[in-house]
Short mmCIF file of C-alpha atoms in Angstrom, two decimals:
data_model
loop_
_atom_site.label_atom_id
_atom_site.label_comp_id
_atom_site.label_asym_id
_atom_site.label_seq_id
_atom_site.Cartn_x
_atom_site.Cartn_y
_atom_site.Cartn_z
CA UNK C 1 35.34 -13.74 -40.06
CA UNK C 2 36.48 -15.42 -36.96
CA UNK C 3 39.79 -17.17 -37.00
CA UNK C 4 39.81 -20.74 -35.91
CA UNK C 5 42.63 -21.51 -33.59
CA UNK C 6 44.21 -24.95 -33.64
CA UNK C 7 43.31 -27.11 -30.68
CA UNK C 8 46.28 -28.08 -28.49
CA UNK C 9 46.47 -31.15 -26.24
CA UNK C 10 48.68 -31.64 -23.26
CA UNK C 11 50.83 -34.68 -23.96
CA UNK C 12 53.05 -36.51 -21.55
CA UNK C 13 56.72 -36.19 -22.38
CA UNK C 14 58.18 -39.17 -24.22
CA UNK C 15 60.18 -41.48 -21.93
CA UNK C 16 63.92 -40.90 -21.93
CA UNK C 17 65.65 -43.38 -24.19
CA UNK C 18 68.55 -45.35 -22.87
CA UNK C 19 72.09 -44.59 -23.98
CA UNK C 20 75.26 -46.54 -24.48
CA UNK C 21 75.94 -46.99 -20.75
CA UNK C 22 72.55 -48.61 -20.27
CA UNK C 23 73.26 -51.17 -22.99
CA UNK C 24 76.68 -51.92 -21.50
CA UNK C 25 74.92 -52.37 -18.14
CA UNK C 26 72.53 -54.84 -19.80
CA UNK C 27 75.55 -56.92 -20.79
CA UNK C 28 76.58 -57.01 -17.16
CA UNK C 29 73.08 -57.92 -16.01
CA UNK C 30 73.08 -60.68 -18.59
CA UNK C 31 75.91 -62.52 -16.83
CA UNK C 32 74.28 -63.30 -13.44
CA UNK C 33 71.27 -64.78 -15.33
CA UNK C 34 73.64 -66.74 -17.54
CA UNK C 35 75.39 -68.00 -14.39
CA UNK C 36 72.19 -69.34 -12.88
CA UNK C 37 71.11 -70.93 -16.16
CA UNK C 38 74.49 -72.65 -16.65
CA UNK C 39 74.35 -73.88 -13.03
CA UNK C 40 70.93 -75.51 -13.55
CA UNK C 41 71.78 -77.11 -16.91
CA UNK C 42 75.20 -78.33 -15.90
CA UNK C 43 73.70 -80.00 -12.82
CA UNK C 44 71.12 -81.79 -14.91
CA UNK C 45 73.91 -83.35 -16.99
CA UNK C 46 75.97 -84.14 -13.97
CA UNK C 47 73.18 -86.14 -12.25
CA UNK C 48 74.35 -89.52 -13.61
CA UNK C 49 77.94 -88.84 -12.40
CA UNK C 50 76.63 -87.60 -9.02
CA UNK C 51 74.47 -90.76 -8.72
CA UNK C 52 77.43 -92.99 -9.30
CA UNK C 53 79.83 -91.04 -7.04
CA UNK C 54 77.59 -90.22 -4.04
CA UNK C 55 74.92 -92.94 -4.45
CA UNK C 56 71.94 -90.83 -3.33
CA UNK C 57 68.55 -92.47 -3.16
CA UNK C 58 65.76 -91.23 -5.46
CA UNK C 59 64.45 -88.67 -2.91
CA UNK C 60 67.90 -87.25 -2.19
CA UNK C 61 68.61 -87.03 -5.91
CA UNK C 62 65.43 -84.93 -6.39
CA UNK C 63 66.43 -82.73 -3.37
CA UNK C 64 69.88 -82.16 -4.91
CA UNK C 65 68.02 -80.66 -7.85
CA UNK C 66 65.25 -78.99 -5.87
CA UNK C 67 67.01 -77.55 -2.84
CA UNK C 68 68.31 -74.66 -4.87
CA UNK C 69 65.06 -73.47 -6.62
CA UNK C 70 63.02 -74.27 -3.44
CA UNK C 71 65.06 -71.86 -1.24
CA UNK C 72 65.20 -69.42 -4.17
CA UNK C 73 61.40 -69.48 -4.55
CA UNK C 74 60.85 -69.04 -0.82
CA UNK C 75 63.15 -66.01 -0.55
CA UNK C 76 62.71 -64.16 -3.91
CA UNK C 77 59.85 -61.97 -2.62
CA UNK C 78 61.78 -61.17 0.54
CA UNK C 79 64.98 -60.38 -1.34
CA UNK C 80 63.14 -58.30 -3.97
CA UNK C 81 61.57 -56.19 -1.27
CA UNK C 82 64.94 -55.99 0.57
CA UNK C 83 66.60 -54.76 -2.65
CA UNK C 84 63.91 -52.03 -2.90
CA UNK C 85 64.86 -50.90 0.62
CA UNK C 86 68.64 -51.14 0.83
CA UNK C 87 69.58 -50.80 -2.80
CA UNK C 88 69.43 -53.25 -5.65
CA UNK C 89 73.08 -52.95 -6.64
CA UNK C 90 74.19 -53.54 -3.06
CA UNK C 91 72.07 -56.67 -2.80
CA UNK C 92 73.31 -57.90 -6.14
CA UNK C 93 76.93 -57.52 -4.95
CA UNK C 94 76.31 -59.48 -1.73
CA UNK C 95 74.55 -62.23 -3.68
CA UNK C 96 77.38 -62.55 -6.14
CA UNK C 97 80.04 -62.88 -3.46
CA UNK C 98 77.98 -65.53 -1.58
CA UNK C 99 77.11 -67.42 -4.80
CA UNK C 100 80.74 -67.68 -5.81
CA UNK C 101 81.97 -68.81 -2.39
CA UNK C 102 79.26 -71.50 -1.93
CA UNK C 103 79.87 -72.79 -5.53
CA UNK C 104 83.50 -73.55 -4.55
CA UNK C 105 82.24 -75.39 -1.43
CA UNK C 106 79.67 -77.41 -3.35
CA UNK C 107 82.38 -78.78 -5.67
CA UNK C 108 83.86 -80.77 -2.76
CA UNK C 109 80.71 -82.18 -1.19
CA UNK C 110 81.35 -85.65 0.19
CA UNK C 111 77.83 -87.09 0.23
CA UNK C 112 74.28 -86.35 -0.95
CA UNK C 113 73.29 -84.45 2.23
CA UNK C 114 76.27 -82.10 1.96
CA UNK C 115 75.43 -81.38 -1.63
CA UNK C 116 71.77 -80.73 -0.75
CA UNK C 117 72.92 -78.23 1.90
CA UNK C 118 75.23 -76.46 -0.57
CA UNK C 119 72.48 -76.20 -3.13
CA UNK C 120 70.21 -74.68 -0.48
CA UNK C 121 72.91 -72.06 0.31
CA UNK C 122 73.25 -71.33 -3.40
CA UNK C 123 69.50 -70.72 -3.43
CA UNK C 124 69.83 -68.26 -0.57
CA UNK C 125 72.38 -66.11 -2.43
CA UNK C 126 70.81 -66.75 -5.81
CA UNK C 127 67.59 -65.22 -4.46
CA UNK C 128 69.54 -61.93 -4.16
CA UNK C 129 70.55 -61.96 -7.78
CA UNK C 130 67.43 -62.26 -9.96
CA UNK C 131 65.08 -59.61 -8.48
CA UNK C 132 68.01 -57.12 -8.36
CA UNK C 133 68.81 -57.83 -12.02
CA UNK C 134 65.27 -57.27 -13.28
CA UNK C 135 64.67 -54.25 -11.09
CA UNK C 136 67.85 -52.50 -12.27
CA UNK C 137 66.86 -53.32 -15.86
CA UNK C 138 63.45 -51.68 -15.21
CA UNK C 139 65.24 -48.56 -13.96
CA UNK C 140 67.67 -48.44 -16.92
CA UNK C 141 65.08 -48.80 -19.67
CA UNK C 142 62.12 -46.51 -19.19
CA UNK C 143 61.02 -46.49 -22.83
CA UNK C 144 58.59 -49.35 -23.38
CA UNK C 145 59.97 -50.41 -26.76
CA UNK C 146 63.56 -50.37 -25.60
CA UNK C 147 62.60 -52.19 -22.39
CA UNK C 148 60.81 -54.97 -24.34
CA UNK C 149 63.90 -55.54 -26.53
CA UNK C 150 66.17 -55.40 -23.43
CA UNK C 151 63.98 -57.96 -21.77
CA UNK C 152 64.16 -60.18 -24.84
CA UNK C 153 67.99 -59.98 -24.75
CA UNK C 154 68.01 -60.61 -21.00
CA UNK C 155 65.62 -63.57 -21.30
CA UNK C 156 67.90 -65.24 -23.86
CA UNK C 157 70.46 -65.57 -21.05
CA UNK C 158 68.34 -68.51 -19.78
CA UNK C 159 68.55 -70.21 -23.14
CA UNK C 160 72.18 -69.18 -23.77
CA UNK C 161 73.17 -70.54 -20.40
CA UNK C 162 71.28 -73.75 -21.02
CA UNK C 163 73.02 -74.02 -24.42
CA UNK C 164 76.49 -73.38 -22.98
CA UNK C 165 75.83 -75.61 -19.93
CA UNK C 166 75.80 -78.93 -21.77
CA UNK C 167 78.90 -78.00 -23.80
CA UNK C 168 80.86 -76.73 -20.82
CA UNK C 169 79.51 -79.51 -18.62
CA UNK C 170 80.35 -82.19 -21.19
CA UNK C 171 83.92 -80.97 -21.46
CA UNK C 172 84.32 -80.75 -17.69
CA UNK C 173 82.78 -84.19 -17.00
CA UNK C 174 84.94 -85.85 -19.64
CA UNK C 175 88.15 -84.48 -18.11
CA UNK C 176 87.37 -83.75 -14.45
CA UNK C 177 85.18 -84.97 -11.60
CA UNK C 178 81.56 -83.81 -11.18
CA UNK C 179 82.46 -81.00 -8.75
CA UNK C 180 83.99 -79.07 -11.63
CA UNK C 181 80.49 -78.13 -12.75
CA UNK C 182 80.16 -75.91 -9.65
CA UNK C 183 83.68 -74.42 -9.83
CA UNK C 184 82.83 -72.97 -13.29
CA UNK C 185 80.70 -70.39 -11.48
CA UNK C 186 83.63 -68.68 -9.78
CA UNK C 187 85.33 -66.91 -12.69
CA UNK C 188 81.97 -65.65 -13.94
CA UNK C 189 81.20 -64.18 -10.51
CA UNK C 190 84.60 -62.45 -10.40
CA UNK C 191 84.02 -60.91 -13.81
CA UNK C 192 80.59 -59.51 -12.86
CA UNK C 193 81.83 -58.12 -9.57
CA UNK C 194 84.50 -56.13 -11.43
CA UNK C 195 81.89 -54.48 -13.69
CA UNK C 196 79.07 -53.89 -11.17
CA UNK C 197 80.14 -50.58 -9.60
CA UNK C 198 81.32 -48.71 -12.76
CA UNK C 199 78.29 -49.61 -14.89
CA UNK C 200 75.26 -50.25 -12.70
CA UNK C 201 73.36 -47.46 -10.99
CA UNK C 202 72.16 -47.76 -7.40
CA UNK C 203 68.39 -47.46 -6.90
CA UNK C 204 65.98 -47.94 -4.00
CA UNK C 205 62.58 -46.94 -2.67
CA UNK C 206 62.30 -43.34 -1.40
CA UNK C 207 60.23 -44.37 1.75
CA UNK C 208 60.78 -48.10 2.34
CA UNK C 209 58.95 -48.41 5.67
CA UNK C 210 59.46 -51.27 8.12
CA UNK C 211 60.23 -54.81 6.89
CA UNK C 212 57.48 -57.41 7.33
CA UNK C 213 59.26 -60.27 9.11
CA UNK C 214 56.04 -62.14 9.77
CA UNK C 215 55.26 -62.08 6.08
CA UNK C 216 58.74 -63.50 5.30
CA UNK C 217 58.08 -66.43 7.76
CA UNK C 218 54.62 -67.14 6.29
CA UNK C 219 55.95 -67.08 2.69
CA UNK C 220 58.59 -69.66 3.60
CA UNK C 221 55.97 -71.78 5.41
CA UNK C 222 53.81 -71.72 2.31
CA UNK C 223 56.63 -72.65 -0.18
CA UNK C 224 58.71 -75.25 1.64
CA UNK C 225 56.03 -77.62 3.03
CA UNK C 226 54.08 -77.34 -0.26
CA UNK C 227 56.97 -78.81 -2.33
CA UNK C 228 57.69 -81.28 0.46
CA UNK C 229 54.13 -82.52 0.20
CA UNK C 230 54.45 -83.09 -3.56
CA UNK C 231 57.68 -85.00 -3.01
CA UNK C 232 56.20 -87.18 -0.32
CA UNK C 233 53.19 -88.06 -2.47
CA UNK C 234 55.53 -88.92 -5.40
CA UNK C 235 57.73 -91.11 -3.19
CA UNK C 236 55.25 -92.77 -0.79
CA UNK C 237 51.78 -91.92 -1.97
CA UNK C 238 49.20 -90.02 0.17
CA UNK C 239 50.63 -90.40 3.66
CA UNK C 240 49.84 -88.55 6.95
CA UNK C 241 53.12 -86.67 6.55
CA UNK C 242 52.27 -85.50 3.04
CA UNK C 243 48.78 -84.37 4.15
CA UNK C 244 50.24 -82.51 7.15
CA UNK C 245 52.83 -80.69 4.96
CA UNK C 246 50.12 -79.74 2.42
CA UNK C 247 47.87 -78.47 5.22
CA UNK C 248 50.69 -76.27 6.63
CA UNK C 249 51.37 -74.87 3.18
CA UNK C 250 47.69 -74.01 2.51
CA UNK C 251 47.16 -72.45 5.91
CA UNK C 252 50.37 -70.42 5.70
CA UNK C 253 49.47 -69.28 2.18
CA UNK C 254 46.05 -68.11 3.22
CA UNK C 255 47.49 -66.26 6.27
CA UNK C 256 50.12 -64.67 4.03
CA UNK C 257 47.50 -63.31 1.63
CA UNK C 258 45.38 -62.09 4.55
CA UNK C 259 48.37 -60.30 6.09
CA UNK C 260 49.33 -58.60 2.83
CA UNK C 261 45.78 -57.28 2.42
CA UNK C 262 45.61 -56.10 6.02
CA UNK C 263 48.94 -54.21 5.76
CA UNK C 264 47.88 -52.56 2.55
CA UNK C 265 44.58 -51.45 4.10
CA UNK C 266 46.48 -49.96 7.08
CA UNK C 267 48.70 -47.92 4.74
CA UNK C 268 51.81 -50.11 5.27
CA UNK C 269 53.80 -51.87 2.58
CA UNK C 270 53.21 -55.62 2.47
CA UNK C 271 55.75 -58.16 1.22
CA UNK C 272 53.81 -58.53 -2.03
CA UNK C 273 51.64 -55.79 -3.47
CA UNK C 274 48.57 -57.93 -4.23
CA UNK C 275 47.03 -55.10 -6.23
CA UNK C 276 49.49 -56.08 -9.01
CA UNK C 277 47.38 -59.20 -9.48
CA UNK C 278 44.07 -57.40 -9.84
CA UNK C 279 44.56 -57.19 -13.62
CA UNK C 280 44.06 -60.37 -15.67
CA UNK C 281 47.15 -59.65 -17.71
CA UNK C 282 49.47 -59.92 -14.65
CA UNK C 283 47.71 -63.01 -13.33
CA UNK C 284 47.97 -64.96 -16.53
CA UNK C 285 51.53 -63.75 -17.14
CA UNK C 286 52.64 -65.10 -13.77
CA UNK C 287 50.86 -68.39 -14.40
CA UNK C 288 52.42 -68.71 -17.85
CA UNK C 289 55.91 -67.92 -16.43
CA UNK C 290 55.55 -70.70 -13.87
CA UNK C 291 54.26 -73.16 -16.50
CA UNK C 292 57.07 -72.57 -18.96
CA UNK C 293 59.66 -73.21 -16.29
CA UNK C 294 57.66 -76.26 -15.09
CA UNK C 295 58.01 -77.64 -18.60
CA UNK C 296 61.62 -76.59 -19.09
CA UNK C 297 63.07 -78.06 -15.85
CA UNK C 298 61.04 -81.26 -16.32
CA UNK C 299 62.51 -81.60 -19.80
CA UNK C 300 66.08 -81.14 -18.58
CA UNK C 301 65.52 -83.59 -15.70
CA UNK C 302 64.53 -86.51 -17.85
CA UNK C 303 66.26 -85.75 -21.22
CA UNK C 304 69.81 -85.62 -19.81
CA UNK C 305 69.41 -89.02 -18.07
CA UNK C 306 67.51 -90.44 -21.07
CA UNK C 307 70.29 -89.54 -23.52
CA UNK C 308 73.16 -90.71 -21.33
CA UNK C 309 71.73 -93.74 -19.48
CA UNK C 310 69.17 -95.07 -21.97
CA UNK C 311 70.71 -94.25 -25.31
CA UNK C 312 74.29 -94.39 -24.03
CA UNK C 313 75.42 -90.97 -25.18
CA UNK C 314 78.33 -89.19 -23.55
CA UNK C 315 77.71 -85.95 -21.67
CA UNK C 316 79.11 -83.95 -24.61
CA UNK C 317 76.96 -85.83 -27.16
CA UNK C 318 73.88 -85.41 -25.01
CA UNK C 319 74.56 -81.69 -24.67
CA UNK C 320 74.87 -81.26 -28.47
CA UNK C 321 71.49 -82.96 -28.96
CA UNK C 322 69.84 -80.32 -26.77
CA UNK C 323 71.64 -77.27 -28.19
CA UNK C 324 69.23 -76.66 -31.12
CA UNK C 325 66.38 -76.40 -28.60
CA UNK C 326 68.27 -73.77 -26.66
CA UNK C 327 69.01 -71.85 -29.87
CA UNK C 328 65.28 -71.98 -30.70
CA UNK C 329 64.55 -70.42 -27.30
CA UNK C 330 66.95 -67.52 -28.00
CA UNK C 331 65.55 -66.83 -31.53
CA UNK C 332 61.94 -67.01 -30.32
CA UNK C 333 62.68 -64.65 -27.44
CA UNK C 334 64.23 -62.06 -29.78
CA UNK C 335 61.42 -62.52 -32.28
CA UNK C 336 58.77 -62.04 -29.60
CA UNK C 337 59.78 -58.35 -29.17
CA UNK C 338 58.87 -57.74 -32.85
CA UNK C 339 55.74 -59.94 -32.77
CA UNK C 340 54.45 -58.00 -29.73
CA UNK C 341 54.01 -54.90 -31.95
CA UNK C 342 51.55 -56.77 -34.14
CA UNK C 343 49.86 -59.31 -31.98
CA UNK C 344 48.37 -59.06 -28.47
CA UNK C 345 49.40 -61.05 -25.43
CA UNK C 346 46.20 -63.15 -25.62
CA UNK C 347 47.43 -64.54 -28.96
CA UNK C 348 51.16 -64.90 -28.36
CA UNK C 349 51.21 -66.58 -24.99
CA UNK C 350 48.70 -69.39 -25.78
CA UNK C 351 50.54 -69.91 -29.11
CA UNK C 352 53.83 -70.33 -27.29
CA UNK C 353 52.32 -72.76 -24.78
CA UNK C 354 50.70 -74.71 -27.63
CA UNK C 355 54.05 -75.03 -29.50
CA UNK C 356 55.72 -76.31 -26.29
CA UNK C 357 52.86 -78.77 -25.72
CA UNK C 358 53.42 -80.15 -29.22
CA UNK C 359 57.07 -80.79 -28.32
CA UNK C 360 56.06 -82.56 -25.13
CA UNK C 361 53.56 -84.67 -27.09
CA UNK C 362 56.45 -85.90 -29.26
CA UNK C 363 58.31 -86.93 -26.06
CA UNK C 364 55.50 -89.41 -25.26
CA UNK C 365 56.82 -91.52 -28.24
CA UNK C 366 60.31 -92.00 -26.84
CA UNK C 367 61.38 -95.60 -26.19
CA UNK C 368 64.43 -97.50 -25.04
CA UNK C 369 65.71 -97.66 -28.61
CA UNK C 370 64.27 -94.50 -30.16
CA UNK C 371 66.34 -92.29 -32.49
CA UNK C 372 67.67 -89.20 -30.70
CA UNK C 373 66.34 -87.09 -33.64
CA UNK C 374 62.86 -87.38 -32.09
CA UNK C 375 64.00 -85.75 -28.86
CA UNK C 376 65.92 -83.11 -30.81
CA UNK C 377 62.81 -82.00 -32.69
CA UNK C 378 60.80 -82.07 -29.47
CA UNK C 379 63.31 -79.81 -27.67
CA UNK C 380 63.26 -77.29 -30.55
CA UNK C 381 59.45 -76.98 -30.26
CA UNK C 382 59.54 -76.73 -26.51
CA UNK C 383 62.34 -74.15 -26.62
CA UNK C 384 60.60 -72.03 -29.22
CA UNK C 385 57.32 -72.02 -27.26
CA UNK C 386 59.04 -71.09 -24.01
CA UNK C 387 61.10 -68.29 -25.64
CA UNK C 388 58.00 -66.78 -27.19
CA UNK C 389 56.17 -66.71 -23.82
CA UNK C 390 58.95 -65.39 -21.55
CA UNK C 391 59.60 -62.08 -23.19
CA UNK C 392 55.96 -61.15 -23.48
CA UNK C 393 54.97 -62.06 -19.94
CA UNK C 394 57.98 -60.46 -18.28
CA UNK C 395 57.26 -57.21 -20.06
CA UNK C 396 53.59 -57.30 -18.98
CA UNK C 397 54.51 -57.78 -15.32
CA UNK C 398 57.16 -55.09 -15.20
CA UNK C 399 54.94 -52.61 -17.08
CA UNK C 400 52.17 -53.05 -14.48
CA UNK C 401 54.42 -51.96 -11.56
CA UNK C 402 55.52 -48.43 -10.55
CA UNK C 403 59.22 -47.81 -10.75
CA UNK C 404 59.84 -47.71 -6.98
CA UNK C 405 58.32 -51.20 -6.63
CA UNK C 406 60.31 -52.72 -9.46
CA UNK C 407 62.06 -55.11 -7.09
CA UNK C 408 58.82 -56.51 -5.77
CA UNK C 409 57.42 -56.88 -9.28
CA UNK C 410 60.61 -58.54 -10.46
CA UNK C 411 60.35 -60.87 -7.48
CA UNK C 412 56.80 -61.79 -8.46
CA UNK C 413 58.05 -62.72 -11.93
CA UNK C 414 61.08 -64.52 -10.65
CA UNK C 415 59.00 -66.36 -7.99
CA UNK C 416 56.77 -67.66 -10.77
CA UNK C 417 59.88 -68.96 -12.57
CA UNK C 418 61.28 -70.64 -9.52
CA UNK C 419 57.98 -72.14 -8.27
CA UNK C 420 57.61 -73.55 -11.75
CA UNK C 421 61.14 -74.92 -11.61
CA UNK C 422 60.47 -76.57 -8.25
CA UNK C 423 57.21 -78.09 -9.42
CA UNK C 424 58.70 -79.22 -12.71
CA UNK C 425 61.23 -81.36 -10.98
CA UNK C 426 59.07 -82.34 -8.02
CA UNK C 427 55.92 -83.28 -10.02
CA UNK C 428 57.42 -84.60 -13.27
CA UNK C 429 60.44 -86.04 -11.48
CA UNK C 430 58.22 -87.81 -8.99
CA UNK C 431 56.03 -89.20 -11.76
CA UNK C 432 59.09 -90.50 -13.52
CA UNK C 433 60.53 -92.05 -10.39
CA UNK C 434 57.20 -93.66 -9.45
CA UNK C 435 56.76 -95.28 -12.93
CA UNK C 436 60.39 -96.45 -12.90
CA UNK C 437 60.17 -98.07 -9.46
CA UNK C 438 56.82 -99.68 -10.30
CA UNK C 439 57.95 -101.31 -13.59
CA UNK C 440 61.66 -102.21 -13.26
CA UNK C 441 62.14 -105.94 -12.81
CA UNK C 442 65.13 -107.56 -11.09
CA UNK C 443 66.08 -110.72 -9.23
CA UNK C 444 68.55 -108.89 -6.97
CA UNK C 445 68.16 -108.89 -3.19
CA UNK C 446 69.28 -106.68 -0.34
CA UNK C 447 71.07 -103.35 -0.78
CA UNK C 448 71.76 -103.96 -4.51
CA UNK C 449 68.06 -104.33 -5.19
CA UNK C 450 67.32 -101.11 -3.28
CA UNK C 451 69.87 -99.16 -5.26
CA UNK C 452 68.88 -100.59 -8.66
CA UNK C 453 65.14 -99.95 -8.19
CA UNK C 454 65.58 -96.31 -6.95
CA UNK C 455 67.19 -94.73 -10.00
CA UNK C 456 68.40 -95.62 -13.43
CA UNK C 457 71.86 -94.35 -12.45
CA UNK C 458 71.84 -96.74 -9.50
CA UNK C 459 70.89 -99.62 -11.77
CA UNK C 460 73.72 -98.75 -14.11
CA UNK C 461 76.19 -98.71 -11.24
CA UNK C 462 74.98 -102.03 -9.85
CA UNK C 463 75.05 -103.69 -13.29
CA UNK C 464 78.77 -102.85 -13.64
CA UNK C 465 79.50 -105.42 -10.85
CA UNK C 466 77.29 -108.24 -12.11
CA UNK C 467 77.97 -111.10 -14.58
CA UNK C 468 77.32 -110.25 -18.20
CA UNK C 469 73.87 -112.01 -18.46
CA UNK C 470 72.57 -110.59 -15.19
CA UNK C 471 73.85 -107.09 -16.07
CA UNK C 472 72.21 -107.21 -19.48
CA UNK C 473 68.89 -108.29 -18.02
CA UNK C 474 68.97 -105.58 -15.38
CA UNK C 475 69.97 -102.81 -17.77
CA UNK C 476 67.36 -103.84 -20.30
CA UNK C 477 64.56 -103.79 -17.73
CA UNK C 478 65.78 -100.53 -16.18
CA UNK C 479 66.03 -98.74 -19.56
CA UNK C 480 62.58 -99.95 -20.60
CA UNK C 481 61.16 -98.82 -17.23
CA UNK C 482 62.81 -95.38 -17.50
CA UNK C 483 61.63 -94.90 -21.09
CA UNK C 484 58.04 -95.71 -20.01
CA UNK C 485 58.42 -93.22 -17.18
CA UNK C 486 59.50 -90.58 -19.70
CA UNK C 487 56.42 -91.27 -21.82
CA UNK C 488 54.07 -90.87 -18.88
CA UNK C 489 55.93 -87.79 -17.60
CA UNK C 490 55.70 -86.18 -21.04
CA UNK C 491 51.94 -86.88 -21.19
CA UNK C 492 51.51 -85.06 -17.85
CA UNK C 493 53.58 -82.14 -19.09
CA UNK C 494 51.51 -81.91 -22.32
CA UNK C 495 48.26 -81.82 -20.33
CA UNK C 496 49.59 -79.04 -18.03
CA UNK C 497 50.71 -76.88 -20.96
CA UNK C 498 47.41 -77.20 -22.80
CA UNK C 499 45.42 -76.51 -19.63
CA UNK C 500 47.28 -73.33 -18.94
CA UNK C 501 46.97 -72.23 -22.60
CA UNK C 502 43.17 -72.58 -22.34
CA UNK C 503 43.23 -70.68 -19.01
CA UNK C 504 45.13 -67.84 -20.60
CA UNK C 505 42.69 -67.71 -23.56
CA UNK C 506 39.72 -67.59 -21.16
CA UNK C 507 41.32 -65.05 -18.81
CA UNK C 508 42.17 -62.59 -21.59
CA UNK C 509 39.11 -63.28 -23.78
CA UNK C 510 37.97 -59.67 -23.54
CA UNK C 511 41.43 -58.05 -23.16
CA UNK C 512 43.94 -56.89 -25.73
#
């Protein structure tokens, strides 16, 4: 009788599980993300005060919001690759020091142009933070289950920062001038800098190769004129300048893709590893990331002004209305890590986008005298949908990249976020501004008319110096015009979310 020997299989060793130091490091990595999220949310709530103090026109007001994410989006890929080369912890340290210093300078801007320049500088240093954070996280958490949970915790920093921003911003704006919303960054930066070296490991590529400076220039030429074209169309319609900017962006984008492919074929390392996008999972994850931030920044742009300038709420009261939506984002993000064990990406991501679209659909019913409860419910739905999507898509993108290209993969994910943030304010903000300017009615002439018809904040400021009857008529028309603009803007946001949800379903129809 012949003995039957058991069959043995060679199995890959289980990934090393993270220890206590890694989880402490995650707490440190949480803070820079919290910092950026607070900065964006606080600024949204400070827009009415900035409008009254600096009197920017509608275009400058949009640039105050957009200068930061625009520069950030243009440089994220470059900084992610730079971090892979020189060390992610080192780049994170430089970014933190610069971010803190420029935040202090931004607080004392004397006009709209100075504030736009400061926001652009914040974008430059902010671009060093986010790819470094995600790349270090990818290095710390090798085990897929632990990494997914760590990503969920990290992603909640966006929502936590957004939740803290209105509260902190409301307190600051009630007791100090608008510049205090930038000064709040400085103590957070100092705290993170003290913890970086003892807790965060240094990591970089083994063979980085030469930097692609031409690729850097092309990526900037694709990002900056593209957003400028959107802004020009929203402000003035289809003009020769808008067409020229769009043409530059398209040509630069095509040349950038061509260069990345040529460098990869020659055995050199391109700025973006386009092979990451060969799989449908990565493509739809990047698209979903961009769309969630498109919806989120658009919501913040109009809701803060709607609550304060249309419904007459204080900054603190407006912040409290939006807090439940931020909490929903946190809970949905943490819950997504557990749901991912039972449901595939092709189910969870469209579901999240659909929930967010339902919230945006509710926003189409907002009027000049609506109850704030309607907006509160809408923000809860939007926050829950975004939180569900973010954790799943970030994990899919990081899992697709080798460890030594974690910075570049992180940059791809963060670029999607920031491009979405830019487009959210540029597209939805331009739609809102166009509807407002086209429907507000006033008998004013000269500079006062120009100010009142540019922004709702300008109309509120002008009305303060008019007789009671004239002020009431102007404010009534301006609030009705702004509320109509919110309705149209929300309809555009709803359509965008549903379109991307259908795209994800189609793109992953045969994938798990």
